[in-house]
PDB file of C-alpha atoms in Angstrom:
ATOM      1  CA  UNK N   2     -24.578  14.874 163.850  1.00  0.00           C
ATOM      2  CA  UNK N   3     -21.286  12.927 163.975  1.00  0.00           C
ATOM      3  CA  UNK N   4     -21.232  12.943 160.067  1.00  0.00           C
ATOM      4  CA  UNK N   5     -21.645  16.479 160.455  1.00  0.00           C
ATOM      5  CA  UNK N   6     -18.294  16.826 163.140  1.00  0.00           C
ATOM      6  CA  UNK N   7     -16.508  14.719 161.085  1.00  0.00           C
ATOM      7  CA  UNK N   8     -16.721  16.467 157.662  1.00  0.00           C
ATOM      8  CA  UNK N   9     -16.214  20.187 159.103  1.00  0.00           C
ATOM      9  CA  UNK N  10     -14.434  20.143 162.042  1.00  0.00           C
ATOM     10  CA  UNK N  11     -10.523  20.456 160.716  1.00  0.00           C
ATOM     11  CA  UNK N  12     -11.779  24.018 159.075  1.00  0.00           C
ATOM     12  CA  UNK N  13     -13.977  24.593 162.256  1.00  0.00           C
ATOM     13  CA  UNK N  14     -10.527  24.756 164.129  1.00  0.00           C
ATOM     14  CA  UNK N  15      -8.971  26.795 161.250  1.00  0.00           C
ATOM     15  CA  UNK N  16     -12.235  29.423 161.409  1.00  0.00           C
ATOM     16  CA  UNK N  17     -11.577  29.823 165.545  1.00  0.00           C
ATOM     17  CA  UNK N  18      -7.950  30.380 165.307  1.00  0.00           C
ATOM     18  CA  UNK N  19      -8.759  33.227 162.549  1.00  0.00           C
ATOM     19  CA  UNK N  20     -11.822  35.010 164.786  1.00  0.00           C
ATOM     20  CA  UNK N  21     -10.069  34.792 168.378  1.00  0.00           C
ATOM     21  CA  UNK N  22      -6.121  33.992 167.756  1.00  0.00           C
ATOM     22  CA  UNK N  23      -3.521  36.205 167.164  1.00  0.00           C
ATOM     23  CA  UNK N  24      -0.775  35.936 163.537  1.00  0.00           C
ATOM     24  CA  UNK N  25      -2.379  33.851 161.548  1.00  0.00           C
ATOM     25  CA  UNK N  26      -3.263  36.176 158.392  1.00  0.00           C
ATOM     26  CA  UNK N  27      -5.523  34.930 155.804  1.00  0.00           C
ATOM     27  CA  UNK N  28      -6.964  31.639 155.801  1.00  0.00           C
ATOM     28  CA  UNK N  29      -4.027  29.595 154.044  1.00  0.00           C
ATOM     29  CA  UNK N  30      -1.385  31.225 156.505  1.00  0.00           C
ATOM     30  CA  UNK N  31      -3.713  30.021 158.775  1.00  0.00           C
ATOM     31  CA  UNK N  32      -4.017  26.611 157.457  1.00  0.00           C
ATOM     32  CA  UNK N  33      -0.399  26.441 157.145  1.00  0.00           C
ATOM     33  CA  UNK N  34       1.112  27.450 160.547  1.00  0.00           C
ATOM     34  CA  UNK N  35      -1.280  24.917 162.423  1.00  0.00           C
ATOM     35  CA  UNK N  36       0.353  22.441 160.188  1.00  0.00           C
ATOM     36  CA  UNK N  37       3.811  23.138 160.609  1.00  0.00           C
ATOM     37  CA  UNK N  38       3.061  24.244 164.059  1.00  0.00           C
ATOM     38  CA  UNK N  39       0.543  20.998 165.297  1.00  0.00           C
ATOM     39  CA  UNK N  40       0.538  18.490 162.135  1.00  0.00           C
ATOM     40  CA  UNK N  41      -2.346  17.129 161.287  1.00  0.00           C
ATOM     41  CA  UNK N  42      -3.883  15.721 164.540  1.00  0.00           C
ATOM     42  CA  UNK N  43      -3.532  20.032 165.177  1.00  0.00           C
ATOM     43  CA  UNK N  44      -6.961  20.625 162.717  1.00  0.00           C
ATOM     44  CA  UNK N  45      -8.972  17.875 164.940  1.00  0.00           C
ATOM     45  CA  UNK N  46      -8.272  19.585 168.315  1.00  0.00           C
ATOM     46  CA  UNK N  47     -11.409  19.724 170.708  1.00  0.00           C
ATOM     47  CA  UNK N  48     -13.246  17.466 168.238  1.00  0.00           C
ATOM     48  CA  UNK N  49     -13.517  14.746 170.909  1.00  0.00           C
ATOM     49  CA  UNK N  50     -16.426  16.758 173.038  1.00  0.00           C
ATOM     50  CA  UNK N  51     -18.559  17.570 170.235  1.00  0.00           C
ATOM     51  CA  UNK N  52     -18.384  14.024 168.838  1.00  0.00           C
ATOM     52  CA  UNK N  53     -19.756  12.808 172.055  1.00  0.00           C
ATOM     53  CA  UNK N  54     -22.523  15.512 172.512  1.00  0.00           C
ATOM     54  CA  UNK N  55     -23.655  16.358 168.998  1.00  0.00           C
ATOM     55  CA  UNK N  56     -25.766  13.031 168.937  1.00  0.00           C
ATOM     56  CA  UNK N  57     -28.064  15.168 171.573  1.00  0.00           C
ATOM     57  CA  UNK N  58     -27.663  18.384 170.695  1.00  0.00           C
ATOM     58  CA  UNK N  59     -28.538  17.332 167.025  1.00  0.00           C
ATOM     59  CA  UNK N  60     -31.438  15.505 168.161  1.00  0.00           C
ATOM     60  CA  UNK N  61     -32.744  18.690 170.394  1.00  0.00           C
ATOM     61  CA  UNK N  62     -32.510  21.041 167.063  1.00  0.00           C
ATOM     62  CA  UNK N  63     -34.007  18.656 164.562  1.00  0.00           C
ATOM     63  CA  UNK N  64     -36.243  16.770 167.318  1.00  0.00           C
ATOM     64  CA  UNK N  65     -37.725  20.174 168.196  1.00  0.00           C
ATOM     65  CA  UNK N  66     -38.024  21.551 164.631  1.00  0.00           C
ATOM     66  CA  UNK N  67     -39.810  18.517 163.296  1.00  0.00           C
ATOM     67  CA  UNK N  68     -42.166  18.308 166.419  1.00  0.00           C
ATOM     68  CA  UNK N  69     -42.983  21.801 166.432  1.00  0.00           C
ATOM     69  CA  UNK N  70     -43.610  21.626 162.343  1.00  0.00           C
ATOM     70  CA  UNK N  71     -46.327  18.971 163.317  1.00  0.00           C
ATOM     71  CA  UNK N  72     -47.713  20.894 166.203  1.00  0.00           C
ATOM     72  CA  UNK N  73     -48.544  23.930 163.518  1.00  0.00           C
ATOM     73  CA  UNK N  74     -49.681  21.947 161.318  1.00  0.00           C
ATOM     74  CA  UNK N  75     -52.167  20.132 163.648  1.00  0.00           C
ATOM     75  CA  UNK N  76     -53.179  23.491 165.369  1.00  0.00           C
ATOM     76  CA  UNK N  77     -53.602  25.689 161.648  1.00  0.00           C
ATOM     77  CA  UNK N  78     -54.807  23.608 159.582  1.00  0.00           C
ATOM     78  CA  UNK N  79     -55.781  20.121 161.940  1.00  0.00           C
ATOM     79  CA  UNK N  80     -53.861  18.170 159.734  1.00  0.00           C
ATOM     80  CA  UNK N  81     -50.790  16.634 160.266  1.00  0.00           C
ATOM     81  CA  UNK N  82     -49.928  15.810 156.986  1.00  0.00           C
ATOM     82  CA  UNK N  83     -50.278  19.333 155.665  1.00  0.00           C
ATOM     83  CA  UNK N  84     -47.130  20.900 153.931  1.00  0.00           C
ATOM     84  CA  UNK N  85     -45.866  23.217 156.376  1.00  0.00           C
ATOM     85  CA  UNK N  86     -46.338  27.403 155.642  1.00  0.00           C
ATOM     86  CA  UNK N  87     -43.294  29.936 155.015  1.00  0.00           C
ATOM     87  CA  UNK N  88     -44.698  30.863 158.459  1.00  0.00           C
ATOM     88  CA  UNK N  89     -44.901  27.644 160.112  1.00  0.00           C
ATOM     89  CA  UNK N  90     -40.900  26.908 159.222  1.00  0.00           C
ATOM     90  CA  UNK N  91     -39.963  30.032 160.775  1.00  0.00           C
ATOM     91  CA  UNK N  92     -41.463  29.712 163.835  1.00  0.00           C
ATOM     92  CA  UNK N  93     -40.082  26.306 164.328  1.00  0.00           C
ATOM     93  CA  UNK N  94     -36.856  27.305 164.205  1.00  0.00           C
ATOM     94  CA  UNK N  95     -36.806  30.173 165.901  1.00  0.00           C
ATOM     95  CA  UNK N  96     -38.185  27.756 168.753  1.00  0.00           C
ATOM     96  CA  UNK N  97     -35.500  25.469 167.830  1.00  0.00           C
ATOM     97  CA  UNK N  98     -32.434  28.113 167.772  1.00  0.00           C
ATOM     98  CA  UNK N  99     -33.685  29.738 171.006  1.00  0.00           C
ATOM     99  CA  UNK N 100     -33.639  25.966 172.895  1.00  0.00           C
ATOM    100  CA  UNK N 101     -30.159  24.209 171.441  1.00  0.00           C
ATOM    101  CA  UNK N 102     -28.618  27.273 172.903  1.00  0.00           C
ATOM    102  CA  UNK N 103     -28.834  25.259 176.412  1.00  0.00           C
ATOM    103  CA  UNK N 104     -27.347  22.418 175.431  1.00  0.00           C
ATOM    104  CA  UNK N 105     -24.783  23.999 172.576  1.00  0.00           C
ATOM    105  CA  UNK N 106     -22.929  26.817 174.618  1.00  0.00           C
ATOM    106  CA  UNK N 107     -20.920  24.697 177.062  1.00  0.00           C
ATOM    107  CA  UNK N 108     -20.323  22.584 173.914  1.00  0.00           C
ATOM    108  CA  UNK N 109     -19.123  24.863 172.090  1.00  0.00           C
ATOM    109  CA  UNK N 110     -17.160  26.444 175.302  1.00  0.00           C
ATOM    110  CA  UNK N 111     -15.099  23.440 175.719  1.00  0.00           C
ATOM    111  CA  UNK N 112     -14.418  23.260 171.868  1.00  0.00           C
ATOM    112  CA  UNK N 113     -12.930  26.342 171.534  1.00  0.00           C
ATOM    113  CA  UNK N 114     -10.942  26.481 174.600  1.00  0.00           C
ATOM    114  CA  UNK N 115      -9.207  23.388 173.529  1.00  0.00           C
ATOM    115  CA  UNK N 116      -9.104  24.560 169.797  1.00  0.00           C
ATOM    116  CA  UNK N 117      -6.831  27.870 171.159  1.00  0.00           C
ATOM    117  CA  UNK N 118      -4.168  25.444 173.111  1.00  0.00           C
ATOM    118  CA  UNK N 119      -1.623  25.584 170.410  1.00  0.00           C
ATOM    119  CA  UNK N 120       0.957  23.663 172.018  1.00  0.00           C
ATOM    120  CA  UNK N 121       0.631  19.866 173.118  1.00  0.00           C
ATOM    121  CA  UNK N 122       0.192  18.596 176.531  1.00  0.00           C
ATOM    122  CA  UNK N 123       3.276  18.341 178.761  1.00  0.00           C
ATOM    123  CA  UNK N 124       3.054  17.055 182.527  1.00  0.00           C
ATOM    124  CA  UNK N 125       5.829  19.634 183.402  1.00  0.00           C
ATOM    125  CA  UNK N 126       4.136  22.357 182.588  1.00  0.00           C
ATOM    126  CA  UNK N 127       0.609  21.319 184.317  1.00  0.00           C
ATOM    127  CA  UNK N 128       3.167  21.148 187.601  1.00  0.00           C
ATOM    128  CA  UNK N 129       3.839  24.719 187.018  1.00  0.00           C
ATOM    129  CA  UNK N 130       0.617  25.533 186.070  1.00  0.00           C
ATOM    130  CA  UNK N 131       1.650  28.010 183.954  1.00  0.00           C
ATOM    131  CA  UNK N 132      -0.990  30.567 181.946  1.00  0.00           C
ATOM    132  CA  UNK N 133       1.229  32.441 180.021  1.00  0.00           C
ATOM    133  CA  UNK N 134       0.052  32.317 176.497  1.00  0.00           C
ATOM    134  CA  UNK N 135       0.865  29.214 174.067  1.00  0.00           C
ATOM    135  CA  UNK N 136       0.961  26.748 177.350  1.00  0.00           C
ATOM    136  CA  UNK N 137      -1.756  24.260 177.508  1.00  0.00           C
ATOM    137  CA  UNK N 138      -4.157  25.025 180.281  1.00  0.00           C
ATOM    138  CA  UNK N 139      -6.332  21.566 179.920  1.00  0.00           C
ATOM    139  CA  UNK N 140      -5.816  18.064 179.725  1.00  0.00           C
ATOM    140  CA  UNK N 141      -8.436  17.507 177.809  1.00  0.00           C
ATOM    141  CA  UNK N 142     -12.568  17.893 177.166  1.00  0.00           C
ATOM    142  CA  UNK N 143     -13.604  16.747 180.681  1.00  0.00           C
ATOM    143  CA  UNK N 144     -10.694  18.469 182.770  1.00  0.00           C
ATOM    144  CA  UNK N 145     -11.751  21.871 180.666  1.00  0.00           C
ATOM    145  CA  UNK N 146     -15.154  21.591 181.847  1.00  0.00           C
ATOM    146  CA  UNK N 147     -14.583  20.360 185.090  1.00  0.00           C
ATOM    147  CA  UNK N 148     -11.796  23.605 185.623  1.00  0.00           C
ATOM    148  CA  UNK N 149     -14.191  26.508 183.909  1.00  0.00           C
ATOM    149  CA  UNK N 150     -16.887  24.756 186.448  1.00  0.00           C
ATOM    150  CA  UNK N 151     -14.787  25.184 189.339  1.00  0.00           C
ATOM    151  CA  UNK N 152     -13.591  28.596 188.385  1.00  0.00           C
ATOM    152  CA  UNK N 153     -15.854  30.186 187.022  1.00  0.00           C
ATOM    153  CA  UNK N 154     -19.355  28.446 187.977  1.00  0.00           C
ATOM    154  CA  UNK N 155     -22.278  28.231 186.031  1.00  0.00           C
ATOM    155  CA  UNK N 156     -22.224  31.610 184.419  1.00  0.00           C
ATOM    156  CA  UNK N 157     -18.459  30.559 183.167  1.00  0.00           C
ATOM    157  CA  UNK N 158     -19.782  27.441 181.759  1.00  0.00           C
ATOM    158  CA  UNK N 159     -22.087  29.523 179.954  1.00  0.00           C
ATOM    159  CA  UNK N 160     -20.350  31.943 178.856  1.00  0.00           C
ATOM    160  CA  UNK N 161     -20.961  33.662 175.369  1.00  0.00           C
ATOM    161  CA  UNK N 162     -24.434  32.028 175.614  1.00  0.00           C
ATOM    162  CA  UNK N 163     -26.165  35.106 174.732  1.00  0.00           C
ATOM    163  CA  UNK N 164     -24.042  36.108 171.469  1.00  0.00           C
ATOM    164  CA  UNK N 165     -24.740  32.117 170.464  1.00  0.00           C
ATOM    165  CA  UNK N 166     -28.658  32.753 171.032  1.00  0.00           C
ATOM    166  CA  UNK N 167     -28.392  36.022 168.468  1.00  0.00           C
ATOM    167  CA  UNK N 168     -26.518  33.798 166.039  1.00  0.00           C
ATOM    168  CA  UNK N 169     -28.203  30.326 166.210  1.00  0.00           C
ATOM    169  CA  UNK N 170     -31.970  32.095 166.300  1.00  0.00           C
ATOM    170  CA  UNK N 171     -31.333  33.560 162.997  1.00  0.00           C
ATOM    171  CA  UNK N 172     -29.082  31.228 162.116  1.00  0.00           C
ATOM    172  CA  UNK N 173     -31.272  28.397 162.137  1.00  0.00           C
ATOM    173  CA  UNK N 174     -33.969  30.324 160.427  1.00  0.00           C
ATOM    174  CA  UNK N 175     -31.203  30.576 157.701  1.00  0.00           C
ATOM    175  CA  UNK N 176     -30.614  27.004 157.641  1.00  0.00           C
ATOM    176  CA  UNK N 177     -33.808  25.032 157.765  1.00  0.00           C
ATOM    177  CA  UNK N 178     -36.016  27.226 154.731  1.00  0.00           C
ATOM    178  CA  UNK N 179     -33.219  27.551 152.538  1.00  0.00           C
ATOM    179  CA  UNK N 180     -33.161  23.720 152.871  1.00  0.00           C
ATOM    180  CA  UNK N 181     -37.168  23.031 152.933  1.00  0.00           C
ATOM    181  CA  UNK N 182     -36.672  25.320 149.579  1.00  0.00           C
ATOM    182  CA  UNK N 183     -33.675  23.636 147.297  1.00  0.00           C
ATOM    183  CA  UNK N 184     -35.341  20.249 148.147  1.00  0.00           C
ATOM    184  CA  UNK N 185     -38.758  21.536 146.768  1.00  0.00           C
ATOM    185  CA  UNK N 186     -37.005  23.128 143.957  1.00  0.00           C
ATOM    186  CA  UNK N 187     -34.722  20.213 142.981  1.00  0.00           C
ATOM    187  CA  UNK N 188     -36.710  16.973 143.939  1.00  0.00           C
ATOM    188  CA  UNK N 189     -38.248  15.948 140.702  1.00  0.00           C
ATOM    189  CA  UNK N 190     -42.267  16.440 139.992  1.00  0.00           C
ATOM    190  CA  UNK N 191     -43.982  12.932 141.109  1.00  0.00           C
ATOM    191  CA  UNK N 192     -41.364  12.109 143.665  1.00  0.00           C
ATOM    192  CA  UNK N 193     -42.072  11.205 146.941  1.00  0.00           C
ATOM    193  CA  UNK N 194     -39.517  11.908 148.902  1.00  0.00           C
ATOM    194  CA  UNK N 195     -36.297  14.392 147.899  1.00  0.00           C
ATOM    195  CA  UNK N 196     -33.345  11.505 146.371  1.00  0.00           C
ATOM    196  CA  UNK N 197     -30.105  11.340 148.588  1.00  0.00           C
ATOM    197  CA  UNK N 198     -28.141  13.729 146.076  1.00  0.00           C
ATOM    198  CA  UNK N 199     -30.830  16.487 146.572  1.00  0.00           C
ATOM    199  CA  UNK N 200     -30.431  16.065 150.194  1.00  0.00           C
ATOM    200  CA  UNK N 201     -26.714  16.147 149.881  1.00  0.00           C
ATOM    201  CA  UNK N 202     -27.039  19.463 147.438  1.00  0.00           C
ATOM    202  CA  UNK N 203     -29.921  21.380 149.323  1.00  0.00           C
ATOM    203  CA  UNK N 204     -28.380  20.350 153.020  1.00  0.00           C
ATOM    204  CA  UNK N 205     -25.197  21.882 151.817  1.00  0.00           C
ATOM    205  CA  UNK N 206     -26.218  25.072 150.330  1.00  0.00           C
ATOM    206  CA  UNK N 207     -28.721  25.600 152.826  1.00  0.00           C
ATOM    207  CA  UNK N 208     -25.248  25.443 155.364  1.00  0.00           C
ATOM    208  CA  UNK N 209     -23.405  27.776 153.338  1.00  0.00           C
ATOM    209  CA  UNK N 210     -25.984  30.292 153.389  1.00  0.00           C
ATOM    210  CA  UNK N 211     -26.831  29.828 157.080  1.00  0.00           C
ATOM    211  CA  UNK N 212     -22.999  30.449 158.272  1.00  0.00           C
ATOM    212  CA  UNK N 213     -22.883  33.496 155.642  1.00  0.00           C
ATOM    213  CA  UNK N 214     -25.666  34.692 158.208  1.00  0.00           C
ATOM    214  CA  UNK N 215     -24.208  33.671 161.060  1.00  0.00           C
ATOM    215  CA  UNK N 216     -20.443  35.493 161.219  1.00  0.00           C
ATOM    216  CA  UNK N 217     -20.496  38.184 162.255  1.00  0.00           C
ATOM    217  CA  UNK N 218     -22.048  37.137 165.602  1.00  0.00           C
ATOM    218  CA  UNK N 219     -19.882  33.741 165.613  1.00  0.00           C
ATOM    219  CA  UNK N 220     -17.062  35.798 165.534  1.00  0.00           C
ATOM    220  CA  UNK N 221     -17.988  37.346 168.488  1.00  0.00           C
ATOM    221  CA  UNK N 222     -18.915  33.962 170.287  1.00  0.00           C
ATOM    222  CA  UNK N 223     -15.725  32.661 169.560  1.00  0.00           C
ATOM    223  CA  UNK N 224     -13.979  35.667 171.149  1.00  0.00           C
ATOM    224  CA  UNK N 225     -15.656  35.431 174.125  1.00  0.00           C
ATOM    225  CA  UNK N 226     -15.413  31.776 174.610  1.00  0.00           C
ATOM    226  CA  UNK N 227     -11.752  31.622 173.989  1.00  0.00           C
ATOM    227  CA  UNK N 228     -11.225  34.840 176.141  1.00  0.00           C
ATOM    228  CA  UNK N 229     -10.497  33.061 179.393  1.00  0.00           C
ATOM    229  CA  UNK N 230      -8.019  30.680 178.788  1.00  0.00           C
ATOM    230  CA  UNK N 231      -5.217  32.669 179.979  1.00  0.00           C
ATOM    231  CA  UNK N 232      -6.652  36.225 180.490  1.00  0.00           C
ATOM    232  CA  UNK N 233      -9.944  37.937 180.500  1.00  0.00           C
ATOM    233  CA  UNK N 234     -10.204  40.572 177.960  1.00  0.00           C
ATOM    234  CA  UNK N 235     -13.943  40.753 177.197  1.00  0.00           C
ATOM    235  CA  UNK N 236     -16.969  41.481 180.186  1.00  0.00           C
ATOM    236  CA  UNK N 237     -19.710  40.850 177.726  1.00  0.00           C
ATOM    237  CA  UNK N 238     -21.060  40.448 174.725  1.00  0.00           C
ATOM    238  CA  UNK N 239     -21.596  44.207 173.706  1.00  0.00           C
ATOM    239  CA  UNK N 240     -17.944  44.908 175.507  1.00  0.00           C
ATOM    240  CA  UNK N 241     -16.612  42.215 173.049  1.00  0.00           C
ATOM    241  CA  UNK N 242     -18.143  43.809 169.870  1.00  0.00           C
ATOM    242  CA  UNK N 243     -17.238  47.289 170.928  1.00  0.00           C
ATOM    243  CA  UNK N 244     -13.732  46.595 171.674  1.00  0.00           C
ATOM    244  CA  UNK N 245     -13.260  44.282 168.476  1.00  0.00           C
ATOM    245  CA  UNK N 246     -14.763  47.493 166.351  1.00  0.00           C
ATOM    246  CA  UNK N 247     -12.698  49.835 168.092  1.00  0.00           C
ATOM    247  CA  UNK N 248      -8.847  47.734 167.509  1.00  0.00           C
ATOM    248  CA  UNK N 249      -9.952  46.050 164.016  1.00  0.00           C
ATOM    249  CA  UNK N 250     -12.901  47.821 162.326  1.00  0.00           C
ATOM    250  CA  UNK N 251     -16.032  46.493 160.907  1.00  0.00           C
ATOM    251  CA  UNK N 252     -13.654  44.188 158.668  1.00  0.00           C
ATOM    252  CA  UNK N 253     -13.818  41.796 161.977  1.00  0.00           C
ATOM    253  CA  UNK N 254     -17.002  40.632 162.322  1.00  0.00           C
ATOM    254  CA  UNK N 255     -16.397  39.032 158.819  1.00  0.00           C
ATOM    255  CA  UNK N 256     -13.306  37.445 160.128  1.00  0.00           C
ATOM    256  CA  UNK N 257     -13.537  33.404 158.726  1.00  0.00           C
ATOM    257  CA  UNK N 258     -16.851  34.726 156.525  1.00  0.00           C
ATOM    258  CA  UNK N 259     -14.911  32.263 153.504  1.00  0.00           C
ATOM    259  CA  UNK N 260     -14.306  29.113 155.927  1.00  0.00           C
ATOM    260  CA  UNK N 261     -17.491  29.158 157.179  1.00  0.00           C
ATOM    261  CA  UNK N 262     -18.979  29.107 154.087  1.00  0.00           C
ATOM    262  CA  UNK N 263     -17.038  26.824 152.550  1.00  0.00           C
ATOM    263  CA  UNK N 264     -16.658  24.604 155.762  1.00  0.00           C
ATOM    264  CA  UNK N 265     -20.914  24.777 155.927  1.00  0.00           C
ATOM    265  CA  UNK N 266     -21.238  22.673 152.642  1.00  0.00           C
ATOM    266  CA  UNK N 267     -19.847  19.362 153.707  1.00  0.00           C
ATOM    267  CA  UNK N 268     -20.861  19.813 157.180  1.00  0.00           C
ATOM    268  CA  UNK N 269     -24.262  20.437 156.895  1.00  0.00           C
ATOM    269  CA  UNK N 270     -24.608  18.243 153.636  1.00  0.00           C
ATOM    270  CA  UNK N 271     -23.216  15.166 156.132  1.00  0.00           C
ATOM    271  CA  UNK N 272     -25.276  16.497 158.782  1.00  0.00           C
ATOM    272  CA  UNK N 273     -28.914  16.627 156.466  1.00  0.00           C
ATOM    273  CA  UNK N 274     -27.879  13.481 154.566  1.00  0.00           C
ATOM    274  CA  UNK N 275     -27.370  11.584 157.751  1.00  0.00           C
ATOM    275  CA  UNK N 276     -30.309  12.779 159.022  1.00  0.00           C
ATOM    276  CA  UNK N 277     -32.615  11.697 156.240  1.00  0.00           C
ATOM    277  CA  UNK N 278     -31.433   8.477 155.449  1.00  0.00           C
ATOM    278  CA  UNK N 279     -31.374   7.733 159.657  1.00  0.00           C
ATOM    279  CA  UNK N 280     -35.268   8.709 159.264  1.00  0.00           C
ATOM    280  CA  UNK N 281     -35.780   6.457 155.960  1.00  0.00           C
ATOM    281  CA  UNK N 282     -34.198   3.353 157.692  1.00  0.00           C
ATOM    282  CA  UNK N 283     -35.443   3.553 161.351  1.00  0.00           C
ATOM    283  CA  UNK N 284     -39.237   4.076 159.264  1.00  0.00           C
ATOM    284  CA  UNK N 285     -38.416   0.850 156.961  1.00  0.00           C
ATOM    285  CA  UNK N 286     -37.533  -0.982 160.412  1.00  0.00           C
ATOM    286  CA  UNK N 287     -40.667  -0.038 162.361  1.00  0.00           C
ATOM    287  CA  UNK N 288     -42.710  -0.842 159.302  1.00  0.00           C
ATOM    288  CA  UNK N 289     -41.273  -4.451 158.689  1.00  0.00           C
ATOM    289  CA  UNK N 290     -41.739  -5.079 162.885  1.00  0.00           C
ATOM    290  CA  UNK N 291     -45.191  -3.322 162.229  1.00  0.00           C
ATOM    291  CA  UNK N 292     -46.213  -4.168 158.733  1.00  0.00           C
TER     292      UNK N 292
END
């Protein structure tokens, strides 16, 4: 999971500024004014919270897909070492999309609110308190949750959780097959166990494809999420589609369609790769306590 942050997060900030900010064009205008505008340290805004969560959200998605996999398998065909159905991989992550929305939306909530501050942290204007757009509202991860808590309450700190639930569920479905399928298709005949560059390869396409998918409803998650910081322009999820087809067209729900592709390579390549080779060691360690 922190493999995963770490590879895609500098376009993760580039794809929010292009679904919910305002002037930045295409994707290299984009790309450029946070530079000029931020520097570098500008594409690795907000990055802090997700590093520190994405250890448990990460083991909640792949924890529950894995676990449900082997619950299928013992219940259809009362073997666990039976190679999971088309059936059986949808199911688990459906289950899996429907339950990381819990722990992902204030996550995400926090990350985006801090990705949209676009200038830096001054103590003279958190004495004025100002909320006119382009000052900084937060301090930092913990003083953005702790405000949209106080503010808002629960429902704040949840906010956009349904337009994440109809993006993750088929998003996830999106993510796992396509993966379960390149490693099948590109692990050589005999081999045990897919090699780390199949991993790398199937883990990344599989993330391309699965933010393809995912877009059009991200775009609308980010747009709610960000839509608090200084003003509330959005009451709900359908409200936030309407009015963004009404002002921009259909063209908007594809807003970011190439950085999310591009940025789900790495990201989920990191994310897959780390994940298998975590698996392969922790397995060799048990077996040499264990032999």
């Amino acid at each position: 999971g922190i493999a995963s942050v770490v590879a895609g997060h500098p376009l993760d900030t580039v794809k929010t500024r292009l679904q919910a900010g305002q002037g930045y064009g295409n994707t290299l205008q984009c790309v450029l004014t946070v530079y000029r505008n931020e520097s570098v340290a500008g594409f690795f805004k907000g990055m802090s919270f997700p590093l520190a969560s994405i250890g448990i959200y990460s083991s909640v998605v792949f924890g529950v897909y894995s676990n449900t996999l082997r619950f299928l398998s013992q219940l259809r065909h009362e073997d666990l070492a039976a190679a999971p159905s088309l059936a059986d991989m949808t199911v688990a992550s459906l289950v899996a999309g429907v339950l990381s929305v819990g722990i992902g939306t204030p996550v995400e909530l926090v990350k985006i609110r801090l990705q949209m501050q676009t200038q830096p942290y001054t103590k003279e204007s958190v004495k004025l308190k100002s909320t006119v757009p382009g000052s900084p509202v937060y301090r930092g991860p913990i003083h953005c949750f702790r405000t949209i808590l106080q503010k808002e309450g629960i429902a704040g700190v949840y906010r956009g959780n349904i337009a994440m639930l109809l993006r993750d569920v088929p998003g996830y479905y999106a993510y796992f097959i396509p993966y379960a399928m390149f490693c099948d298709w590109i692990t050589p005949d005999g081999s045990i166990s897919p090699n780390p560059s199949s991993i790398w390869v199937a883990g990344g396409v599989a993330g391309a494809v699965s933010w393809a998918v995912c877009t059009p409803m991200d775009v609308v998650k980010s747009r709610l999420q960000a839509d608090g910081v200084y003003l509330n322009q959005y009451k709900g999820t359908l409200d936030c589609m309407l009015q963004s087809y009404q002002n921009e067209g259909v063209k908007v729900f594809f807003r970011g369609l190439m950085v999310n592709t591009v940025r789900g390579f790495p990201s989920s390549a990191a994310m897959f790769l780390g994940y298998e080779l975590s698996l392969k060691a922790m397995k060799r360690c048990q077996t040499e306590i264990n032999p």
